[in-house]
mmCIF file of C-alpha atoms in Angstrom:
data_model
loop_
_atom_site.group_PDB
_atom_site.id
_atom_site.type_symbol
_atom_site.label_atom_id
_atom_site.label_comp_id
_atom_site.label_asym_id
_atom_site.label_seq_id
_atom_site.Cartn_x
_atom_site.Cartn_y
_atom_site.Cartn_z
ATOM 1 C CA MET A 155 21.716 -52.105 5.085
ATOM 2 C CA SER A 156 22.620 -49.161 7.313
ATOM 3 C CA LYS A 157 24.408 -46.101 6.189
ATOM 4 C CA PRO A 158 28.207 -46.111 6.737
ATOM 5 C CA CYS A 159 29.130 -44.382 10.006
ATOM 6 C CA CYS A 160 28.690 -40.645 10.191
ATOM 7 C CA THR A 161 31.994 -38.740 10.271
ATOM 8 C CA THR A 162 32.694 -35.535 11.953
ATOM 9 C CA LYS A 163 32.837 -33.764 8.449
ATOM 10 C CA ASP A 164 29.081 -35.030 7.933
ATOM 11 C CA VAL A 165 28.173 -33.349 11.195
ATOM 12 C CA LEU A 166 29.951 -30.133 10.275
ATOM 13 C CA ILE A 167 28.046 -29.867 7.113
ATOM 14 C CA TYR A 168 24.610 -30.705 8.553
ATOM 15 C CA THR A 169 22.153 -28.175 6.978
ATOM 16 C CA PRO A 170 21.370 -26.560 10.419
ATOM 17 C CA ASN A 171 25.132 -26.084 10.844
ATOM 18 C CA LEU A 172 25.530 -24.429 7.555
ATOM 19 C CA ILE A 173 22.726 -22.029 8.545
ATOM 20 C CA GLY A 174 24.668 -21.473 11.708
ATOM 21 C CA TYR A 175 27.774 -20.483 9.844
ATOM 22 C CA SER A 176 25.766 -18.033 7.770
ATOM 23 C CA ARG A 177 24.470 -16.551 11.115
ATOM 24 C CA VAL A 178 28.019 -16.173 12.257
ATOM 25 C CA VAL A 179 28.926 -14.406 9.044
ATOM 26 C CA ALA A 180 25.800 -12.165 9.201
ATOM 27 C CA SER A 181 26.630 -11.262 12.790
ATOM 28 C CA LEU A 182 30.233 -10.287 12.016
ATOM 29 C CA PHE A 183 29.031 -8.383 9.054
ATOM 30 C CA SER A 184 26.425 -6.470 11.130
ATOM 31 C CA PHE A 185 28.974 -5.748 13.752
ATOM 32 C CA SER A 186 31.229 -4.370 11.283
ATOM 33 C CA LEU A 187 28.522 -2.183 9.795
ATOM 34 C CA MET A 188 27.613 -1.111 13.404
ATOM 35 C CA ILE A 189 30.836 0.560 13.807
ATOM 36 C CA PHE A 190 30.016 2.726 10.763
ATOM 37 C CA ALA A 191 26.343 3.196 11.215
ATOM 38 C CA PRO A 192 25.550 2.239 14.672
ATOM 39 C CA GLY A 193 22.506 4.101 15.332
ATOM 40 C CA GLN A 194 20.375 2.605 12.609
ATOM 41 C CA TRP A 195 21.438 -0.999 13.352
ATOM 42 C CA LEU A 196 20.951 -0.758 16.975
ATOM 43 C CA LEU A 197 17.491 0.540 16.310
ATOM 44 C CA VAL A 198 16.700 -2.150 13.969
ATOM 45 C CA LEU A 199 18.018 -4.825 16.406
ATOM 46 C CA ASP A 200 16.405 -3.347 19.306
ATOM 47 C CA ILE A 201 12.892 -3.281 17.615
ATOM 48 C CA SER A 202 12.986 -6.629 15.833
ATOM 49 C CA SER A 203 14.425 -8.586 18.791
ATOM 50 C CA HIS A 204 11.918 -7.309 21.356
ATOM 51 C CA TRP A 205 9.015 -7.469 18.825
ATOM 52 C CA CYS A 206 9.795 -11.167 18.047
ATOM 53 C CA GLN A 207 10.342 -11.999 21.620
ATOM 54 C CA MET A 208 7.020 -10.338 22.610
ATOM 55 C CA TYR A 209 5.030 -11.908 19.901
ATOM 56 C CA SER A 210 6.533 -15.513 20.609
ATOM 57 C CA THR A 211 5.738 -15.329 24.148
ATOM 58 C CA SER A 212 2.203 -13.971 23.584
ATOM 59 C CA LEU A 213 1.484 -16.594 21.080
ATOM 60 C CA LEU A 214 3.134 -19.507 22.802
ATOM 61 C CA GLN A 215 1.962 -18.326 26.153
ATOM 62 C CA ILE A 216 5.281 -19.208 27.852
ATOM 63 C CA HIS A 217 7.449 -16.726 29.734
ATOM 64 C CA HIS A 218 10.818 -16.161 28.273
ATOM 65 C CA LYS A 219 12.199 -15.554 31.640
ATOM 66 C CA SER A 220 11.309 -19.050 32.907
ATOM 67 C CA ASN A 221 14.240 -21.126 34.246
ATOM 68 C CA GLU A 222 13.263 -24.241 32.464
ATOM 69 C CA GLY A 223 13.265 -22.410 29.164
ATOM 70 C CA ASN A 224 16.731 -21.102 29.805
ATOM 71 C CA ALA A 225 18.610 -24.181 30.841
ATOM 72 C CA ASN A 226 20.234 -24.938 27.486
ATOM 73 C CA ARG A 227 20.996 -21.410 26.389
ATOM 74 C CA PHE A 228 24.241 -19.660 25.554
ATOM 75 C CA PHE A 229 25.931 -18.819 28.730
ATOM 76 C CA LEU A 230 25.595 -15.007 28.393
ATOM 77 C CA VAL A 231 21.883 -15.417 27.900
ATOM 78 C CA ARG A 232 21.580 -17.725 30.959
ATOM 79 C CA TRP A 233 23.503 -15.251 33.056
ATOM 80 C CA TYR A 234 21.218 -12.568 31.910
ATOM 81 C CA TYR A 235 18.045 -14.126 33.045
ATOM 82 C CA GLN A 236 19.368 -15.905 36.120
ATOM 83 C CA CYS A 237 21.418 -13.255 37.702
ATOM 84 C CA TYR A 238 19.327 -10.066 38.483
ATOM 85 C CA PRO A 239 22.410 -7.700 39.174
ATOM 86 C CA PHE A 240 23.770 -8.701 35.766
ATOM 87 C CA PHE A 241 20.474 -8.245 34.009
ATOM 88 C CA GLY A 242 20.084 -4.783 35.652
ATOM 89 C CA TYR A 243 23.559 -3.932 34.770
ATOM 90 C CA CYS A 244 23.008 -4.815 31.112
ATOM 91 C CA CYS A 245 19.755 -3.017 30.735
ATOM 92 C CA VAL A 246 20.800 0.126 32.512
ATOM 93 C CA SER A 247 24.150 0.241 30.727
ATOM 94 C CA ALA A 248 22.445 0.225 27.280
ATOM 95 C CA GLU A 249 20.247 3.052 28.199
ATOM 96 C CA LEU A 250 23.139 4.940 29.855
ATOM 97 C CA THR A 251 25.435 4.392 26.780
ATOM 98 C CA TYR A 252 22.870 6.398 24.595
ATOM 99 C CA VAL A 253 22.271 8.961 27.203
ATOM 100 C CA THR A 254 26.130 9.573 28.013
ATOM 101 C CA MET A 255 26.660 9.677 24.105
ATOM 102 C CA PHE A 256 24.110 12.403 23.861
ATOM 103 C CA ALA A 257 25.567 14.289 26.631
ATOM 104 C CA LEU A 258 29.203 14.038 25.149
ATOM 105 C CA ALA A 259 27.828 15.521 21.862
ATOM 106 C CA TYR A 260 27.182 18.646 23.634
ATOM 107 C CA ALA A 261 29.557 18.647 26.742
ATOM 108 C CA LYS A 262 32.987 19.041 25.155
ATOM 109 C CA GLU A 263 35.007 20.125 28.405
ATOM 110 C CA GLY A 264 34.546 20.428 32.031
ATOM 111 C CA ILE A 265 33.372 17.930 34.711
ATOM 112 C CA LEU A 266 30.187 16.820 32.739
ATOM 113 C CA GLN A 267 32.523 15.717 29.876
ATOM 114 C CA GLN A 268 34.852 13.827 32.280
ATOM 115 C CA VAL A 269 32.041 12.093 34.305
ATOM 116 C CA ALA A 270 30.237 11.149 30.953
ATOM 117 C CA SER A 271 33.429 9.646 29.320
ATOM 118 C CA VAL A 272 34.034 7.514 32.514
ATOM 119 C CA LEU A 273 30.402 6.371 32.620
ATOM 120 C CA LEU A 274 30.495 5.657 28.908
ATOM 121 C CA LYS A 275 33.443 3.312 29.441
ATOM 122 C CA VAL A 276 31.796 1.605 32.321
ATOM 123 C CA CYS A 277 28.539 0.942 30.300
ATOM 124 C CA ILE A 278 29.796 0.061 26.908
ATOM 125 C CA PRO A 279 30.380 -3.646 28.001
ATOM 126 C CA GLY A 280 26.974 -3.963 29.337
ATOM 127 C CA CYS A 281 25.404 -2.554 26.243
ATOM 128 C CA THR A 282 27.405 -4.792 24.018
ATOM 129 C CA VAL A 283 26.221 -7.857 26.081
ATOM 130 C CA LYS A 284 22.665 -6.592 25.828
ATOM 131 C CA GLN A 285 22.931 -6.439 21.928
ATOM 132 C CA ILE A 286 24.408 -9.933 21.911
ATOM 133 C CA VAL A 287 21.377 -11.160 24.021
ATOM 134 C CA ASN A 288 19.094 -9.302 21.660
ATOM 135 C CA VAL A 289 20.539 -11.192 18.706
ATOM 136 C CA PHE A 290 19.931 -14.528 20.595
ATOM 137 C CA GLN A 291 16.459 -13.475 21.434
ATOM 138 C CA LEU A 292 15.582 -12.640 17.889
ATOM 139 C CA THR A 293 16.815 -16.004 16.512
ATOM 140 C CA THR A 294 15.402 -18.178 19.264
ATOM 141 C CA SER A 295 11.999 -16.512 19.191
ATOM 142 C CA CYS A 296 11.666 -16.701 15.429
ATOM 143 C CA TYR A 297 12.637 -20.351 15.793
ATOM 144 C CA ALA A 298 9.987 -21.015 18.418
ATOM 145 C CA VAL A 299 7.350 -19.551 16.466
ATOM 146 C CA ALA A 300 8.248 -21.462 13.365
ATOM 147 C CA GLU A 301 8.432 -24.731 15.703
ATOM 148 C CA TYR A 302 4.888 -23.753 16.793
ATOM 149 C CA ASP A 303 3.575 -23.457 13.315
ATOM 150 C CA ALA A 304 5.116 -26.978 12.524
ATOM 151 C CA GLN A 305 3.329 -28.408 15.461
ATOM 152 C CA MET A 306 -0.018 -26.776 14.476
ATOM 153 C CA LYS A 307 0.411 -28.177 10.972
ATOM 154 C CA ASN A 308 1.101 -31.632 12.183
ATOM 155 C CA LYS A 309 -1.841 -31.486 14.538
ATOM 156 C CA SER A 310 -4.107 -30.402 11.675
ATOM 157 C CA LYS A 311 -3.188 -33.381 9.583
ATOM 158 C CA MET B 641 2.387 -42.063 6.603
ATOM 159 C CA SER B 642 1.996 -38.252 6.227
ATOM 160 C CA LYS B 643 4.874 -35.951 6.580
ATOM 161 C CA LEU B 644 5.831 -34.536 10.029
ATOM 162 C CA TYR B 645 6.516 -30.831 9.864
ATOM 163 C CA THR B 646 9.303 -29.350 11.633
ATOM 164 C CA SER B 647 10.192 -25.704 12.169
ATOM 165 C CA LYS B 648 12.734 -25.948 9.498
ATOM 166 C CA ASP B 649 10.067 -26.546 7.034
ATOM 167 C CA VAL B 650 8.305 -23.528 8.123
ATOM 168 C CA LEU B 651 11.376 -21.369 7.996
ATOM 169 C CA PHE B 652 11.864 -22.486 4.340
ATOM 170 C CA TYR B 653 8.153 -21.893 3.147
ATOM 171 C CA ILE B 654 8.256 -20.063 -0.138
ATOM 172 C CA PRO B 655 6.314 -16.987 1.272
ATOM 173 C CA ASN B 656 8.982 -16.792 4.029
ATOM 174 C CA LEU B 657 11.879 -17.035 1.456
ATOM 175 C CA ILE B 658 10.148 -14.100 -0.228
ATOM 176 C CA GLY B 659 10.222 -12.484 3.154
ATOM 177 C CA TYR B 660 13.828 -13.066 3.544
ATOM 178 C CA SER B 661 14.459 -11.226 0.143
ATOM 179 C CA ARG B 662 12.379 -8.306 1.465
ATOM 180 C CA VAL B 663 14.567 -7.994 4.520
ATOM 181 C CA PHE B 664 17.719 -8.160 2.348
ATOM 182 C CA ALA B 665 16.309 -5.565 -0.091
ATOM 183 C CA SER B 666 15.412 -3.177 2.695
ATOM 184 C CA LEU B 667 18.821 -3.523 4.537
ATOM 185 C CA PHE B 668 20.557 -3.064 1.152
ATOM 186 C CA SER B 669 18.529 0.248 0.544
ATOM 187 C CA PHE B 670 19.731 1.503 3.813
ATOM 188 C CA PHE B 671 23.320 0.564 3.139
ATOM 189 C CA VAL B 672 23.186 2.508 -0.081
ATOM 190 C CA MET B 673 21.519 5.587 1.359
ATOM 191 C CA ILE B 674 24.210 5.774 3.946
ATOM 192 C CA PHE B 675 27.325 4.719 2.153
ATOM 193 C CA ILE B 676 26.598 5.307 -1.551
ATOM 194 C CA PRO B 677 24.315 8.411 -1.370
ATOM 195 C CA ASP B 678 24.899 9.188 -5.041
ATOM 196 C CA GLN B 679 23.084 6.017 -5.988
ATOM 197 C CA TRP B 680 19.900 7.093 -4.304
ATOM 198 C CA LEU B 681 17.781 5.997 -7.149
ATOM 199 C CA LEU B 682 19.144 2.320 -6.693
ATOM 200 C CA ALA B 683 18.349 2.540 -2.907
ATOM 201 C CA ILE B 684 14.732 3.683 -3.742
ATOM 202 C CA ALA B 685 14.331 0.753 -6.282
ATOM 203 C CA SER B 686 15.503 -1.759 -3.574
ATOM 204 C CA TYR B 687 13.302 -0.167 -0.949
ATOM 205 C CA ILE B 688 10.210 -0.270 -3.395
ATOM 206 C CA TYR B 689 10.930 -3.807 -4.146
ATOM 207 C CA SER B 690 10.926 -4.722 -0.449
ATOM 208 C CA PHE B 691 7.755 -2.911 0.014
ATOM 209 C CA SER B 692 5.935 -4.328 -3.057
ATOM 210 C CA ALA B 693 6.859 -7.923 -2.335
ATOM 211 C CA ASP B 694 4.747 -7.708 0.872
ATOM 212 C CA LEU B 695 1.931 -8.315 -1.603
ATOM 213 C CA PHE B 696 3.566 -11.371 -3.126
ATOM 214 C CA ASP B 697 4.424 -13.169 0.156
ATOM 215 C CA GLY B 698 0.868 -13.047 1.219
ATOM 216 C CA MET B 699 -0.418 -14.264 -2.147
ATOM 217 C CA ALA B 700 2.112 -17.122 -2.124
ATOM 218 C CA ALA B 701 1.150 -18.033 1.323
ATOM 219 C CA ARG B 702 -2.572 -18.549 0.399
ATOM 220 C CA LYS B 703 -1.853 -20.088 -2.976
ATOM 221 C CA LEU B 704 0.628 -22.710 -1.673
ATOM 222 C CA ASN B 705 -1.230 -23.256 1.531
ATOM 223 C CA GLN B 706 1.859 -22.096 3.336
ATOM 224 C CA SER B 707 0.379 -19.425 5.902
ATOM 225 C CA SER B 708 2.206 -19.416 9.133
ATOM 226 C CA ASN B 709 2.434 -17.387 12.275
ATOM 227 C CA PHE B 710 6.103 -17.059 11.581
ATOM 228 C CA GLY B 711 5.381 -15.551 8.207
ATOM 229 C CA GLY B 712 3.073 -12.987 9.858
ATOM 230 C CA LEU B 713 5.715 -12.031 12.313
ATOM 231 C CA LEU B 714 8.412 -11.773 9.609
ATOM 232 C CA ASP B 715 6.333 -9.480 7.560
ATOM 233 C CA MET B 716 5.262 -7.428 10.431
ATOM 234 C CA VAL B 717 8.860 -7.014 11.899
ATOM 235 C CA THR B 718 10.222 -6.269 8.306
ATOM 236 C CA ASP B 719 7.579 -3.562 7.772
ATOM 237 C CA ARG B 720 8.229 -1.832 10.968
ATOM 238 C CA CYS B 721 11.985 -1.961 10.586
ATOM 239 C CA SER B 722 11.960 -0.862 7.015
ATOM 240 C CA THR B 723 9.712 2.250 7.797
ATOM 241 C CA LEU B 724 11.571 3.023 10.887
ATOM 242 C CA GLY B 725 14.945 2.899 8.996
ATOM 243 C CA LEU B 726 13.722 5.051 6.221
ATOM 244 C CA LEU B 727 12.324 7.692 8.907
ATOM 245 C CA PHE B 728 15.751 7.523 10.490
ATOM 246 C CA ILE B 729 17.448 8.367 7.179
ATOM 247 C CA LEU B 730 14.866 11.189 6.575
ATOM 248 C CA TYR B 731 15.620 12.485 10.112
ATOM 249 C CA GLY B 732 19.229 12.627 9.270
ATOM 250 C CA GLU B 733 18.610 14.289 5.806
ATOM 251 C CA TYR B 734 15.894 16.842 6.752
ATOM 252 C CA GLY B 735 16.972 17.507 10.347
ATOM 253 C CA THR B 736 20.163 19.368 9.550
ATOM 254 C CA GLU B 737 20.343 23.089 9.835
ATOM 255 C CA SER B 738 20.245 24.765 6.575
ATOM 256 C CA SER B 739 18.744 27.920 5.166
ATOM 257 C CA TYR B 740 15.838 26.642 3.350
ATOM 258 C CA LEU B 741 14.488 23.962 5.835
ATOM 259 C CA ASN B 742 12.714 24.274 9.237
ATOM 260 C CA TYR B 743 15.000 21.458 10.399
ATOM 261 C CA GLN B 744 13.611 21.291 13.934
ATOM 262 C CA PHE B 745 10.132 20.767 12.594
ATOM 263 C CA TYR B 746 11.444 17.900 10.481
ATOM 264 C CA LYS B 747 13.270 16.304 13.357
ATOM 265 C CA ALA B 748 10.058 16.331 15.422
ATOM 266 C CA LEU B 749 7.944 15.200 12.610
ATOM 267 C CA PHE B 750 10.111 12.052 11.723
ATOM 268 C CA LEU B 751 10.529 11.341 15.386
ATOM 269 C CA PHE B 752 6.854 11.452 16.066
ATOM 270 C CA LEU B 753 5.927 9.388 12.965
ATOM 271 C CA ALA B 754 8.422 6.648 14.190
ATOM 272 C CA LEU B 755 7.092 6.613 17.884
ATOM 273 C CA LEU B 756 3.468 6.487 16.569
ATOM 274 C CA ASP B 757 4.177 3.746 14.033
ATOM 275 C CA ILE B 758 5.996 1.512 16.600
ATOM 276 C CA SER B 759 3.445 2.151 19.448
ATOM 277 C CA SER B 760 0.302 1.656 17.623
ATOM 278 C CA HIS B 761 1.387 -1.499 15.682
ATOM 279 C CA TRP B 762 3.095 -2.981 18.987
ATOM 280 C CA SER B 763 -0.138 -2.486 21.023
ATOM 281 C CA GLN B 764 -2.291 -3.779 18.181
ATOM 282 C CA MET B 765 -0.150 -7.039 17.670
ATOM 283 C CA TYR B 766 0.022 -7.700 21.482
ATOM 284 C CA SER B 767 -3.625 -7.166 22.013
ATOM 285 C CA THR B 768 -4.467 -9.560 19.052
ATOM 286 C CA ALA B 769 -1.852 -12.098 19.920
ATOM 287 C CA SER B 770 -2.764 -12.374 23.594
ATOM 288 C CA LEU B 771 -6.594 -11.759 23.214
ATOM 289 C CA GLN B 772 -6.782 -14.139 20.309
ATOM 290 C CA ILE B 773 -9.100 -11.920 18.320
ATOM 291 C CA HIS B 774 -8.402 -10.395 14.918
ATOM 292 C CA HIS B 775 -8.360 -6.743 14.664
ATOM 293 C CA LYS B 776 -9.519 -6.907 11.074
ATOM 294 C CA SER B 777 -12.761 -8.818 11.829
ATOM 295 C CA ASN B 778 -15.986 -7.109 10.999
ATOM 296 C CA GLU B 779 -17.630 -7.607 14.292
ATOM 297 C CA GLY B 780 -14.792 -6.060 16.029
ATOM 298 C CA ASN B 781 -14.981 -2.868 13.913
ATOM 299 C CA SER B 782 -18.720 -2.120 13.666
ATOM 300 C CA ASN B 783 -18.676 0.591 16.377
ATOM 301 C CA ARG B 784 -15.415 2.221 15.366
ATOM 302 C CA PHE B 785 -14.609 5.783 14.048
ATOM 303 C CA PHE B 786 -15.656 5.886 10.401
ATOM 304 C CA LEU B 787 -12.166 6.371 8.970
ATOM 305 C CA VAL B 788 -11.199 3.040 10.810
ATOM 306 C CA LYS B 789 -14.304 1.375 9.462
ATOM 307 C CA TRP B 790 -13.528 2.382 5.916
ATOM 308 C CA TYR B 791 -9.857 1.395 6.517
ATOM 309 C CA TYR B 792 -10.749 -2.143 7.356
ATOM 310 C CA GLN B 793 -13.755 -2.640 5.262
ATOM 311 C CA CYS B 794 -12.744 -1.124 1.847
ATOM 312 C CA TYR B 795 -9.621 -2.804 0.643
ATOM 313 C CA PRO B 796 -8.787 -0.056 -2.101
ATOM 314 C CA PHE B 797 -8.958 2.505 0.738
ATOM 315 C CA PHE B 798 -6.815 0.454 2.859
ATOM 316 C CA GLY B 799 -4.296 -0.057 0.032
ATOM 317 C CA TYR B 800 -4.238 3.676 -0.752
ATOM 318 C CA CYS B 801 -3.448 4.647 2.810
ATOM 319 C CA CYS B 802 -0.798 1.996 3.317
ATOM 320 C CA VAL B 803 1.023 2.777 0.015
ATOM 321 C CA SER B 804 0.653 6.534 0.365
ATOM 322 C CA ALA B 805 2.249 6.283 3.807
ATOM 323 C CA GLU B 806 5.325 4.548 2.317
ATOM 324 C CA LEU B 807 5.417 6.572 -0.849
ATOM 325 C CA THR B 808 5.285 9.896 1.101
ATOM 326 C CA TYR B 809 8.483 8.793 2.826
ATOM 327 C CA VAL B 810 10.186 7.438 -0.237
ATOM 328 C CA VAL B 811 9.230 10.659 -2.290
ATOM 329 C CA MET B 812 10.512 12.956 0.523
ATOM 330 C CA TYR B 813 13.888 11.052 0.274
ATOM 331 C CA ALA B 814 13.907 11.452 -3.465
ATOM 332 C CA LEU B 815 12.976 15.185 -3.416
ATOM 333 C CA HIS B 816 15.728 15.876 -0.988
ATOM 334 C CA HIS B 817 18.273 14.429 -3.550
ATOM 335 C CA LEU B 818 16.463 15.947 -6.500
ATOM 336 C CA ASN B 819 16.644 19.343 -4.845
ATOM 337 C CA ALA B 820 20.371 18.900 -3.962
ATOM 338 C CA ALA B 821 21.036 17.916 -7.630
ATOM 339 C CA ALA B 822 19.156 20.909 -9.007
ATOM 340 C CA ALA B 823 21.122 23.250 -6.666
ATOM 341 C CA ALA B 824 24.406 21.752 -7.770
ATOM 342 C CA ALA B 825 23.426 21.893 -11.467
ATOM 343 C CA ALA B 826 22.127 25.543 -11.481
ATOM 344 C CA GLY B 827 23.829 27.299 -14.265
ATOM 345 C CA VAL B 828 26.544 24.616 -14.580
ATOM 346 C CA THR B 829 24.919 22.078 -16.869
ATOM 347 C CA ALA B 830 23.044 22.302 -20.276
ATOM 348 C CA THR B 831 19.449 23.310 -20.292
ATOM 349 C CA GLY B 832 18.387 19.726 -21.485
ATOM 350 C CA ASP B 833 19.633 18.143 -18.086
ATOM 351 C CA ASN B 834 17.905 20.685 -16.193
ATOM 352 C CA ASP B 835 14.749 20.042 -17.905
ATOM 353 C CA ASP B 836 14.931 16.292 -16.890
ATOM 354 C CA LEU B 837 15.605 17.311 -13.352
ATOM 355 C CA THR B 838 12.612 19.817 -13.389
ATOM 356 C CA LEU B 839 10.454 17.229 -14.764
ATOM 357 C CA ALA B 840 11.500 14.752 -12.232
ATOM 358 C CA LYS B 841 10.875 17.281 -9.413
ATOM 359 C CA THR B 842 7.507 18.023 -10.795
ATOM 360 C CA VAL B 843 6.428 14.483 -11.016
ATOM 361 C CA ALA B 844 7.745 13.891 -7.414
ATOM 362 C CA ASP B 845 5.845 16.902 -6.109
ATOM 363 C CA TRP B 846 2.731 15.761 -7.651
ATOM 364 C CA VAL B 847 3.156 12.223 -6.219
ATOM 365 C CA LEU B 848 3.781 13.697 -2.867
ATOM 366 C CA LYS B 849 0.548 15.735 -2.975
ATOM 367 C CA MET B 850 -1.521 12.733 -3.899
ATOM 368 C CA CYS B 851 0.013 10.620 -0.942
ATOM 369 C CA ILE B 852 -0.026 12.936 1.893
ATOM 370 C CA PRO B 853 -3.680 12.720 2.427
ATOM 371 C CA GLY B 854 -3.492 8.941 2.698
ATOM 372 C CA CYS B 855 -0.404 9.228 4.976
ATOM 373 C CA ILE B 856 -2.423 11.612 7.371
ATOM 374 C CA MET B 857 -5.313 9.244 7.284
ATOM 375 C CA LYS B 858 -3.068 6.251 8.179
ATOM 376 C CA GLN B 859 -1.589 8.201 11.133
ATOM 377 C CA ILE B 860 -5.079 8.894 12.280
ATOM 378 C CA VAL B 861 -5.976 5.230 12.056
ATOM 379 C CA ASN B 862 -2.810 4.443 14.042
ATOM 380 C CA VAL B 863 -3.901 6.742 16.918
ATOM 381 C CA PHE B 864 -7.182 4.979 16.977
ATOM 382 C CA GLN B 865 -5.573 1.582 16.875
ATOM 383 C CA LEU B 866 -3.184 2.570 19.780
ATOM 384 C CA THR B 867 -6.013 3.731 21.981
ATOM 385 C CA THR B 868 -8.423 0.846 21.302
ATOM 386 C CA SER B 869 -5.934 -1.832 21.612
ATOM 387 C CA CYS B 870 -4.555 -0.535 24.965
ATOM 388 C CA ASN B 871 -8.183 -0.299 26.096
ATOM 389 C CA ALA B 872 -8.848 -3.799 25.031
ATOM 390 C CA VAL B 873 -5.745 -5.205 26.962
ATOM 391 C CA ALA B 874 -6.924 -3.212 30.024
ATOM 392 C CA LYS B 875 -10.460 -4.541 29.727
ATOM 393 C CA ASP B 876 -9.127 -8.155 29.450
ATOM 394 C CA ASP B 877 -6.982 -7.462 32.701
ATOM 395 C CA ALA B 878 -10.049 -6.376 34.402
ATOM 396 C CA HIS B 879 -12.043 -9.395 33.239
ATOM 397 C CA LYS B 880 -9.401 -11.734 34.534
ATOM 398 C CA LYS B 881 -9.186 -10.107 37.712
ATOM 399 C CA ASN B 882 -12.931 -10.457 38.227
ATOM 400 C CA LYS B 883 -12.652 -14.108 37.336
ATOM 401 C CA SER B 884 -9.995 -14.752 39.797
ATOM 402 C CA VAL B 885 -11.521 -13.080 42.832
#
């Protein structure tokens, strides 16, 4: 006898979706902390996301920039890899955000301060997008490694 | 029919659950260090838990047959981010202008330690993942500098170096707060309290002196790891280029 029809509520409480909700909570929590201790969180996110990405592509021998890999991804991540100017804007903005913040710590007035302020406003959106992409990279690469582990385990049986 | 494993199974392996508790404990310790600096002892306890649990997740993986690449990755990233986070905090605490600290020296020191840690471990991990050889294998190590050989062949020495490096940073964090507490308490509290503080400072100083040699040796090994892994990757590149010609 088959199980009664699956309702929407069933789907909403699938375990992977519960995990997804905890991810949302964790992201929001981390963004709130970032307002108060941004330097440390940006550092941890940068290192962990790039490290996992590098490790997963080395181990799995696939390139994260390949188009097939990106077809089903979140739109921001797809744009990031498929549109080179957008990719360039995000990467350069992230670096320039840090550089202009450094400049603004020392330049309190004058033309340098004005230029740096404007530049900072232009770059912050790109920096934010890059951090969002980093979060996705971190989660999808960890998942890919775990998937690879499962496949290896199945093969060895 | 035998069970078909999915990535979710791997993500929930017990050693990986231990790994997540390590991540949480590290992040919690940084939260306390930044927002509740008075509770610095709690921060240290949490950090030390995170660091010690590294031993347990490896043991659990072997005992329960739940070793995984993901677990190794989780371990490595947690280690790197924890160390980096603590060095970041130390930079902030020691790197401020004051009458008794050469703050620029400390800024340079913590920055250097962070850069060396990341670059050496990154290159090492990349070279072993893409070249598919293990850097801890004996054949790989026979021609190495003696410190590096000892590091990989003698487990107690390896343990001493790794633990010392972490403890050096933890004790430096503790000493900064103990010194601040001593300065604040000078002449204000009863002699009994000062004795406790003096004892704690003495113990901390003593632990620091025991750990600094191990920390230095770990940094030396890091330099060797960085250079040899970069060399190995370049060699592999040349090898591939020769094959394709």
